[in-house]
CSV table of C-alpha atoms in Angstrom, one decimal:
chain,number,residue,atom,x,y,z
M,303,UNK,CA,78.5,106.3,95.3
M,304,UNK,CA,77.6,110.0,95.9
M,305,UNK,CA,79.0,112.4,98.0
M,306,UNK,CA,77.6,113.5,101.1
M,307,UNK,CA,74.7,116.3,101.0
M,308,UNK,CA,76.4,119.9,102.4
M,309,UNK,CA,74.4,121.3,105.0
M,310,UNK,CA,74.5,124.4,106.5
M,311,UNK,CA,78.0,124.8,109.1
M,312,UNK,CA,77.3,124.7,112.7
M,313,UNK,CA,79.6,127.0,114.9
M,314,UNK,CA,81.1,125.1,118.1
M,315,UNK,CA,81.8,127.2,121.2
M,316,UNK,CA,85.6,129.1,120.8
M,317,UNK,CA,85.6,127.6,117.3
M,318,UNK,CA,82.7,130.2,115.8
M,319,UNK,CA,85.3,133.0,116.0
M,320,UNK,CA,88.5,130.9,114.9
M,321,UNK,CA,91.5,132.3,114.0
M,322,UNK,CA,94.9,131.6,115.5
M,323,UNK,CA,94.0,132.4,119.0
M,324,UNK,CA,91.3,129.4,118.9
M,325,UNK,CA,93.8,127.0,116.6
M,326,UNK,CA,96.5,127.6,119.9
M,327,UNK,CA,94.0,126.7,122.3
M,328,UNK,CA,93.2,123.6,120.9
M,329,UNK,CA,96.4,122.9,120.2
M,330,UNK,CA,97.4,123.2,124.1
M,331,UNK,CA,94.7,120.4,124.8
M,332,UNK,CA,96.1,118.1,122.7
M,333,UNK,CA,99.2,118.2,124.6
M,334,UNK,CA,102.7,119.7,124.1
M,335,UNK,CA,104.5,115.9,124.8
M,336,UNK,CA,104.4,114.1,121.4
M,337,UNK,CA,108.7,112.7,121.7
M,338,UNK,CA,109.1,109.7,123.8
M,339,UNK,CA,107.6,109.6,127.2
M,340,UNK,CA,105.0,112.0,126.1
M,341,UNK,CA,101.1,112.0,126.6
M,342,UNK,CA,100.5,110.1,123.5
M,343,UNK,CA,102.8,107.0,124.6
M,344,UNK,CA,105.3,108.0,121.7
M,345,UNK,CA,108.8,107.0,121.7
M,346,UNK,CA,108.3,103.1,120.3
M,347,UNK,CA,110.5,102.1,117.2
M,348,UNK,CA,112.1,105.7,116.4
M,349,UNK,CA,110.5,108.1,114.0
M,350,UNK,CA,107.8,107.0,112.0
M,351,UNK,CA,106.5,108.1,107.9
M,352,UNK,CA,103.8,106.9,105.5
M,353,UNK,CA,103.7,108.5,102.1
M,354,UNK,CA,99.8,108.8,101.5
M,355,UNK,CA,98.0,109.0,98.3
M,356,UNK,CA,98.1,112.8,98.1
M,357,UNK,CA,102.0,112.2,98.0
M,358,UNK,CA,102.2,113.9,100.9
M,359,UNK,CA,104.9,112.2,103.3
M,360,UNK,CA,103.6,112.4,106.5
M,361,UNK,CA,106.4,112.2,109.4
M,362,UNK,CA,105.9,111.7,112.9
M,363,UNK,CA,108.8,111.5,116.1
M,364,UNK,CA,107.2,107.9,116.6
M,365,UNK,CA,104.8,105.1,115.6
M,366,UNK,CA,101.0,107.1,116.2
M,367,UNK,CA,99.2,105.7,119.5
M,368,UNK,CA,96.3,107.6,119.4
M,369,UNK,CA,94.2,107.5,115.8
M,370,UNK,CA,91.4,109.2,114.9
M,371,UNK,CA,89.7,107.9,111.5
M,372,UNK,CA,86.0,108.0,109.4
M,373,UNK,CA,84.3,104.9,110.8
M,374,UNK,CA,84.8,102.8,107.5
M,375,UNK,CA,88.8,103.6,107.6
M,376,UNK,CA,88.6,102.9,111.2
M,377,UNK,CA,86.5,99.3,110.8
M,378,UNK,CA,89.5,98.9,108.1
M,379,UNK,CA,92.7,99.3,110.2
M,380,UNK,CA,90.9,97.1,112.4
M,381,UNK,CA,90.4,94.2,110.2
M,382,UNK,CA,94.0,94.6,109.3
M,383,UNK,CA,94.8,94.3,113.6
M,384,UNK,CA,95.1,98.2,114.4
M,385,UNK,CA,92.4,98.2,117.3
M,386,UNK,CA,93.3,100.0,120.7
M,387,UNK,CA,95.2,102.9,119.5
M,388,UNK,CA,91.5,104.0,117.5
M,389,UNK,CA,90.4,106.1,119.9
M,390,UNK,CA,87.8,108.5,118.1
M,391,UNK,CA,86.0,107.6,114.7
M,392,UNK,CA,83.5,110.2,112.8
M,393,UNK,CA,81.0,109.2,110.4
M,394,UNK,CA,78.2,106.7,110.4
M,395,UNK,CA,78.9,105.0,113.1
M,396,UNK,CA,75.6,104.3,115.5
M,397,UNK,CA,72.0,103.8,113.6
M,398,UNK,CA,69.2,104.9,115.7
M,399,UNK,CA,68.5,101.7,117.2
M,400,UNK,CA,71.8,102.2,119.0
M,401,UNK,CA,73.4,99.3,117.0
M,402,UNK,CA,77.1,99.6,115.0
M,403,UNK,CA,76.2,101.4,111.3
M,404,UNK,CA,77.4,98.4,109.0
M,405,UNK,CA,80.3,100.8,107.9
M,406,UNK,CA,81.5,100.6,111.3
M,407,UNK,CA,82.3,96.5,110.3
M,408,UNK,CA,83.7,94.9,113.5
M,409,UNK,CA,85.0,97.7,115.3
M,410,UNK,CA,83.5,98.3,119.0
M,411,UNK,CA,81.6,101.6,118.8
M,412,UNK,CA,81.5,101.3,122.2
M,413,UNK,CA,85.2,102.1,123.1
M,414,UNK,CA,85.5,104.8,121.1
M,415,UNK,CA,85.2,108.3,120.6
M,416,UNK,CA,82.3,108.8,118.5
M,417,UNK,CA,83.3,112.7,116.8
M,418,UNK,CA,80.3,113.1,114.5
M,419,UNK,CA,77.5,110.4,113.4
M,420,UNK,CA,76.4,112.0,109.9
M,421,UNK,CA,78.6,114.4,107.6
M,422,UNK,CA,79.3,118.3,109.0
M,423,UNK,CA,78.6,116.6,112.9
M,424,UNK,CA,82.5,116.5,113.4
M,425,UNK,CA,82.8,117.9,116.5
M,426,UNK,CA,86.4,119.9,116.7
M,427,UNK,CA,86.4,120.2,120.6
M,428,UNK,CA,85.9,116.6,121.1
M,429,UNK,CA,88.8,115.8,118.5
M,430,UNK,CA,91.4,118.4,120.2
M,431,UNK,CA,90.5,116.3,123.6
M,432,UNK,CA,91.6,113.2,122.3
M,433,UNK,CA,95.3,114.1,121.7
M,434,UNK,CA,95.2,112.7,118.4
M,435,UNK,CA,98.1,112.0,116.7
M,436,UNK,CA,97.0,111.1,113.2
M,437,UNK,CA,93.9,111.4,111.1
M,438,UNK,CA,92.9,109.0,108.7
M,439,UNK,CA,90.2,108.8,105.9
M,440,UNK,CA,89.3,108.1,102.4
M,441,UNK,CA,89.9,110.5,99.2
M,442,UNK,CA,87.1,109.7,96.8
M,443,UNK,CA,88.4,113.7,95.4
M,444,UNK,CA,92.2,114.6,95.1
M,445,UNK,CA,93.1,116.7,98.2
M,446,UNK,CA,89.4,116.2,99.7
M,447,UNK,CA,89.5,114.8,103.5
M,448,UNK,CA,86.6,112.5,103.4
M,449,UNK,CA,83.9,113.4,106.1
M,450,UNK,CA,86.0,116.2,107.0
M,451,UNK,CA,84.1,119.7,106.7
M,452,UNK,CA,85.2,121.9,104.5
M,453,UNK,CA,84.0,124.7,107.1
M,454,UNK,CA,86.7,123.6,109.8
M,455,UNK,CA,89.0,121.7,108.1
M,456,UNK,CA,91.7,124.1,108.6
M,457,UNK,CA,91.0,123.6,112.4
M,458,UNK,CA,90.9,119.8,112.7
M,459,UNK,CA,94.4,119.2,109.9
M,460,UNK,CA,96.2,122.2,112.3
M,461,UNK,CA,95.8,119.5,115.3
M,462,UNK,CA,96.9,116.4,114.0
M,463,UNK,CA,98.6,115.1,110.6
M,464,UNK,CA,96.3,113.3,107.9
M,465,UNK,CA,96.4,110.6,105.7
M,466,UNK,CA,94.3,110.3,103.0
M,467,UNK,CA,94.0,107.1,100.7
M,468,UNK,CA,92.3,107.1,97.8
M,469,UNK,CA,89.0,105.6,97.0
M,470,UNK,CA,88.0,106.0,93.8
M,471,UNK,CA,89.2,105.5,90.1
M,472,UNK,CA,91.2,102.7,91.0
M,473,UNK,CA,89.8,98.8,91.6
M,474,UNK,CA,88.8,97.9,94.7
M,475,UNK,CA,91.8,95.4,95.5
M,476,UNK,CA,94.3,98.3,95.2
M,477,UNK,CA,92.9,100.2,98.0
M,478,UNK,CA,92.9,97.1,100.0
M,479,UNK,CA,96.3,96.7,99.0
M,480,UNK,CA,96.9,100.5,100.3
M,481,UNK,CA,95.1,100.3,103.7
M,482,UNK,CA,97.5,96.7,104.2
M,483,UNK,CA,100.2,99.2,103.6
M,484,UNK,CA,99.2,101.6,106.0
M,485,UNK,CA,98.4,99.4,108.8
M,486,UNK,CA,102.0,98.0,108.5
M,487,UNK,CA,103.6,101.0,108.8
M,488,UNK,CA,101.8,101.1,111.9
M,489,UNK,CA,102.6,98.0,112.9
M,490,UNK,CA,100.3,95.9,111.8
M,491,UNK,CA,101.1,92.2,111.3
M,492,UNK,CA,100.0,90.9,107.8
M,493,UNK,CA,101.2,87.3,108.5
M,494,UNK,CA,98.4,87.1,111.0
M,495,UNK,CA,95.8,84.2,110.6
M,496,UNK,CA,93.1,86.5,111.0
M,497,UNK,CA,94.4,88.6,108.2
M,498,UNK,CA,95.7,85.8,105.9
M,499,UNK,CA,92.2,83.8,106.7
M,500,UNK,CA,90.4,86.7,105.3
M,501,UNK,CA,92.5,87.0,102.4
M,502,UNK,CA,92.2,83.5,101.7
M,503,UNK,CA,88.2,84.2,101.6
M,504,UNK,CA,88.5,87.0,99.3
M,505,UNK,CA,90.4,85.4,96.9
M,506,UNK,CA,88.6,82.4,96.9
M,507,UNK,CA,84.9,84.9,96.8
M,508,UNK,CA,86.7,86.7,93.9
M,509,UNK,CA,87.2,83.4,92.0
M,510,UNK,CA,83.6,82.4,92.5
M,511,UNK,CA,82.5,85.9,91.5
M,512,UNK,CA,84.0,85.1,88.2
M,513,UNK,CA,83.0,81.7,87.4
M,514,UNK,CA,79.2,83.3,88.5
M,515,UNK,CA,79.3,86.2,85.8
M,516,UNK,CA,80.7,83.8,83.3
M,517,UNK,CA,78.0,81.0,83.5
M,518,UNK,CA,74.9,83.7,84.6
M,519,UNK,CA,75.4,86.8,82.2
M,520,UNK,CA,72.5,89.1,83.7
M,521,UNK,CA,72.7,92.8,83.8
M,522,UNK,CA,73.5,94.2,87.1
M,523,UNK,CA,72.6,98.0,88.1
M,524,UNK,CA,74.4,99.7,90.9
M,525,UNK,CA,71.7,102.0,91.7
M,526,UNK,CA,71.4,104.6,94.9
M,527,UNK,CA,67.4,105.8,95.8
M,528,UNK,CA,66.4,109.3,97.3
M,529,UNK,CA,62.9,110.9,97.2
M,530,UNK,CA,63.6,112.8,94.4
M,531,UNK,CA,65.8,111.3,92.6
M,532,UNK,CA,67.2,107.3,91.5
M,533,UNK,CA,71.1,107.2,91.1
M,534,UNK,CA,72.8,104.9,88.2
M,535,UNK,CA,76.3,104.7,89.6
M,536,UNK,CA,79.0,104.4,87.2
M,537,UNK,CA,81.5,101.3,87.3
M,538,UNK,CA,84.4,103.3,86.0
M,539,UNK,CA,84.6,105.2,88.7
M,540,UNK,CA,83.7,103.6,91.7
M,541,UNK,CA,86.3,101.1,93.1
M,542,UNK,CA,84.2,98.1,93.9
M,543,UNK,CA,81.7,98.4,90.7
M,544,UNK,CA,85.1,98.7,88.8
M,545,UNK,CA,86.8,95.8,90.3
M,546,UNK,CA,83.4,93.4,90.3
M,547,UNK,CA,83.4,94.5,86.3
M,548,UNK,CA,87.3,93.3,85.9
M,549,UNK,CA,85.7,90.2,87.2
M,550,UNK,CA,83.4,89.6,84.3
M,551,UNK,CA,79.8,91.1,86.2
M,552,UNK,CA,77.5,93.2,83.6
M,553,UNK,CA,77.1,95.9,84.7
M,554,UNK,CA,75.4,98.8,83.1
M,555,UNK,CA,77.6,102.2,82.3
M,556,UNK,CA,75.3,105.2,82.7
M,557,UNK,CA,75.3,107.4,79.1
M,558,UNK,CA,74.8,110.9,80.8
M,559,UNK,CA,77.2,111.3,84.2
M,560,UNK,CA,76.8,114.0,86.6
M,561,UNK,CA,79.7,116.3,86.9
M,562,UNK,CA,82.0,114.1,89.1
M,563,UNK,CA,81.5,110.9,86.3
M,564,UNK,CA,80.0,109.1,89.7
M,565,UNK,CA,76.5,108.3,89.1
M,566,UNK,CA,73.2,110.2,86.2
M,567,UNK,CA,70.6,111.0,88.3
M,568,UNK,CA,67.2,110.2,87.3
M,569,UNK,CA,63.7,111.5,87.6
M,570,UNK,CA,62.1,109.0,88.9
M,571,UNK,CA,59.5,109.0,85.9
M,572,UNK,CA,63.0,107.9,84.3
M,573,UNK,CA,64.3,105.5,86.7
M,574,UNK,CA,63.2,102.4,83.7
M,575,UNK,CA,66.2,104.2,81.3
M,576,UNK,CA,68.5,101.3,81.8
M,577,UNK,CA,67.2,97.5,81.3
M,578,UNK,CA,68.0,95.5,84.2
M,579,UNK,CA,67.8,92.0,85.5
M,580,UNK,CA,69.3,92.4,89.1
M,581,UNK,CA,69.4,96.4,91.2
M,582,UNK,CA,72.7,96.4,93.3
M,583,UNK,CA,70.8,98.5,96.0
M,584,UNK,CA,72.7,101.2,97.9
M,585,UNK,CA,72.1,100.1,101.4
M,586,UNK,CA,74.3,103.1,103.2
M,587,UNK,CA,71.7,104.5,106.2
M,588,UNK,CA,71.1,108.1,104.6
M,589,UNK,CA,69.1,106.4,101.5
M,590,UNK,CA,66.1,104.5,100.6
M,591,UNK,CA,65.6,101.0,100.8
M,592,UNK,CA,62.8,98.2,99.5
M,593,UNK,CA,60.7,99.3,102.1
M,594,UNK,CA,60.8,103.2,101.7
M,595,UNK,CA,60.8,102.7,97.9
M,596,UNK,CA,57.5,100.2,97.5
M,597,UNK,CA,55.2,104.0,97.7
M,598,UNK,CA,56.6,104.7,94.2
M,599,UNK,CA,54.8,103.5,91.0
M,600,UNK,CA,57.9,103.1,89.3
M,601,UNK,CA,60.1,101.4,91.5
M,602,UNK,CA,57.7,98.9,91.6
M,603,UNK,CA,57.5,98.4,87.8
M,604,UNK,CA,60.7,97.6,87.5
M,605,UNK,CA,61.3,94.4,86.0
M,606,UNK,CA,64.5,93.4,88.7
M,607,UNK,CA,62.1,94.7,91.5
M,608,UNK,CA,59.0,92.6,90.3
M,609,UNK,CA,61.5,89.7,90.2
M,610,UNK,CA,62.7,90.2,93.5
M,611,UNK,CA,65.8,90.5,92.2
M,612,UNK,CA,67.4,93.5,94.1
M,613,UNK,CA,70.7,92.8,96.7
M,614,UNK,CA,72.3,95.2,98.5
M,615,UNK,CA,75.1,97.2,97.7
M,616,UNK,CA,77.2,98.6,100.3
M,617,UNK,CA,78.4,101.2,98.3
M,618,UNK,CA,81.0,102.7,100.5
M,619,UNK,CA,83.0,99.3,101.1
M,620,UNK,CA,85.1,98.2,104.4
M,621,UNK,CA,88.9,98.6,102.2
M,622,UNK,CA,89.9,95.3,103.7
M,623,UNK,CA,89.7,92.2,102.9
M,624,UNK,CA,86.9,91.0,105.6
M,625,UNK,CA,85.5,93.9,104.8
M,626,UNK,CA,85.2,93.0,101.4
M,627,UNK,CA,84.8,89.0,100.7
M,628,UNK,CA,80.8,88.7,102.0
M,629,UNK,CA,79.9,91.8,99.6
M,630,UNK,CA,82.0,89.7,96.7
M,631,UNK,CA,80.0,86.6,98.0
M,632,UNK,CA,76.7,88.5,98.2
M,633,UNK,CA,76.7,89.7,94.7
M,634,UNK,CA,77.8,86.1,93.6
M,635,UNK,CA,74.4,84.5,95.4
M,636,UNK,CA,72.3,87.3,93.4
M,637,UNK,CA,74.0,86.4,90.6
M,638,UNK,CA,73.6,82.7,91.0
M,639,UNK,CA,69.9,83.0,91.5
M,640,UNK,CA,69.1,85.6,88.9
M,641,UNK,CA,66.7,85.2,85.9
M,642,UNK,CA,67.0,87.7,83.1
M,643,UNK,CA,64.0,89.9,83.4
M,644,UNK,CA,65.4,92.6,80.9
């Protein structure tokens, strides 16, 4: 995966001066009332605490009714059965054609809050008018909000708690695992059929996964396209790559990392470096896909691309398990139908 391009800050309204002054403002919309019979429907089940990845314990007078959450997180805690008490999401959410960003899974865009659609859009005034009580995203960096601008982030963590899981350096399955945990704490049932149903499917894609990679060694690329530049993503780092690799997939380690250890860019006079008989495509909204990429030369000469051997990748995953089964079954059918072309 990479990490989102910085841009220059916008300023929003009494936000472009900041300082304390602006911070208590805010803090005044949110609402004083956060005990029991406050705005924020508190007061159900006693105090509430999650330990989150930072090993930051994060304590609240009661369960959190009103969540705000990057769009993936979101689309997560929804799959787990955390769904009316999301009431503001920021990230890719809405494509252009007005329909739900795939990261945005099976969560209605359309009854929520939508803070920011691309990274640096989070819009600070629209997040103090929620009331939030807690924010939750991703941490693919230790101590790095995910989505979160570095620019106001001092504003946005002053108004609510945060929870940040980590994404990275660890399999894909234990960060499933940790957004479960999370959406029990907030009451979540796990026992539900929709929830064991889907866990059911992942096991059973995870097993077929397996059995694919075992009886169709080809070499996979995870791979990420801009105009400049052709990404060869790393499986060591990135928590689905690493976790389709436990299960026996190919897939090609990049000799010369990028600070970070996530991905070697390439020239794209270079992009033939690495030998491969299927492209796991990044399929995320900000890069290029088949289409944008069939005006270079050397995309085309690939060998996987002359094959027609490219599937997507959705390289920032849904951490649940329906988020996660169909991209497991996805890479299995590539797999399956895949000649070596290397």
């Amino acid at each position: 995966m990479s990490t989102p391009r910085s841009i220059a800050p916008s300023r929003r309204g009494i936000l472009a001066a900041g300082g304390a002054v602006g911070i208590g403002a805010l803090l005044a919309a949110c609402g004083g009332g956060k005990g029991p019979g406050g705005a924020n429907g508190g007061g159900k089940g006693g105090p509430w605490s999650f330990t989150d990845d930072r090993g930051t314990k994060v304590s609240l007078g009661s369960t959190p009714q009103r969540i705000v959450a990057f769009t993936g997180t979101a689309a997560a805690l929804h799959d787990f059965g955390i769904d009316d008490r999301i009431v503001g999401v920021f990230g890719p959410t809405r494509l252009k054609n007005g329909k739900p960003d795939p990261q945005a899974g099976d969560l209605d865009i359309d009854k929520v809050t939508i803070l920011g659609n691309a990274y640096n859009q989070f819009n600070v005034e629209k997040y103090a008018a929620l009331r939030p009580d807690l924010l939750v995203t991703n941490m693919f960096e230790p101590g790095a909000l995910w989505f979160v601008p570095d620019d106001s982030k001092d504003k946005i963590t002053h108004l609510a708690k945060s929870v940040a899981i980590t994404s990275s350096r660890v399999t894909l399955v234990k960060i499933i695992e940790r957004y479960a945990d999370l959406a029990h704490a907030l009451g979540a049932d796990l026992k539900a059929k929709k929830v064991t149903d889907a866990k059911t499917r992942f096991e059973k894609a995870a097993a077929a996964l397996r059995k694919a990679a075992k009886s169709h060694p080809v070499k996979v690329l995870a791979c990420s396209g801009s105009a400049d530049l052709f990404y060869a993503s790393n499986p060591g780092i990135s928590a689905d790559l690493k976790y389709f690799k436990s299960l026996g997939v190919d897939l090609i380690v990049p000799d010369h990392l990028d600070k970070g250890g996530y991905f070697e860019s390439l020239s794209w006079e270079n992009a033939d470096k690495y030998k491969a008989d299927v492209l796991l495509l990044d399929n995320r909204t900000a890069t290029l896909q088949p289409k944008d990429l069939a005006a270079k030369p050397s995309w085309t000469r690939l060998p996987a691309v002359k094959a027609g051997q490219i599937t997507p990748w959705s390289s920032e995953p849904r951490y649940s398990y329906a988020g996660a089964a169909p991209l497991l079954e996805s890479l299995t059918r590539a797999i399956e139908s895949a000649k070596k072309v290397s």
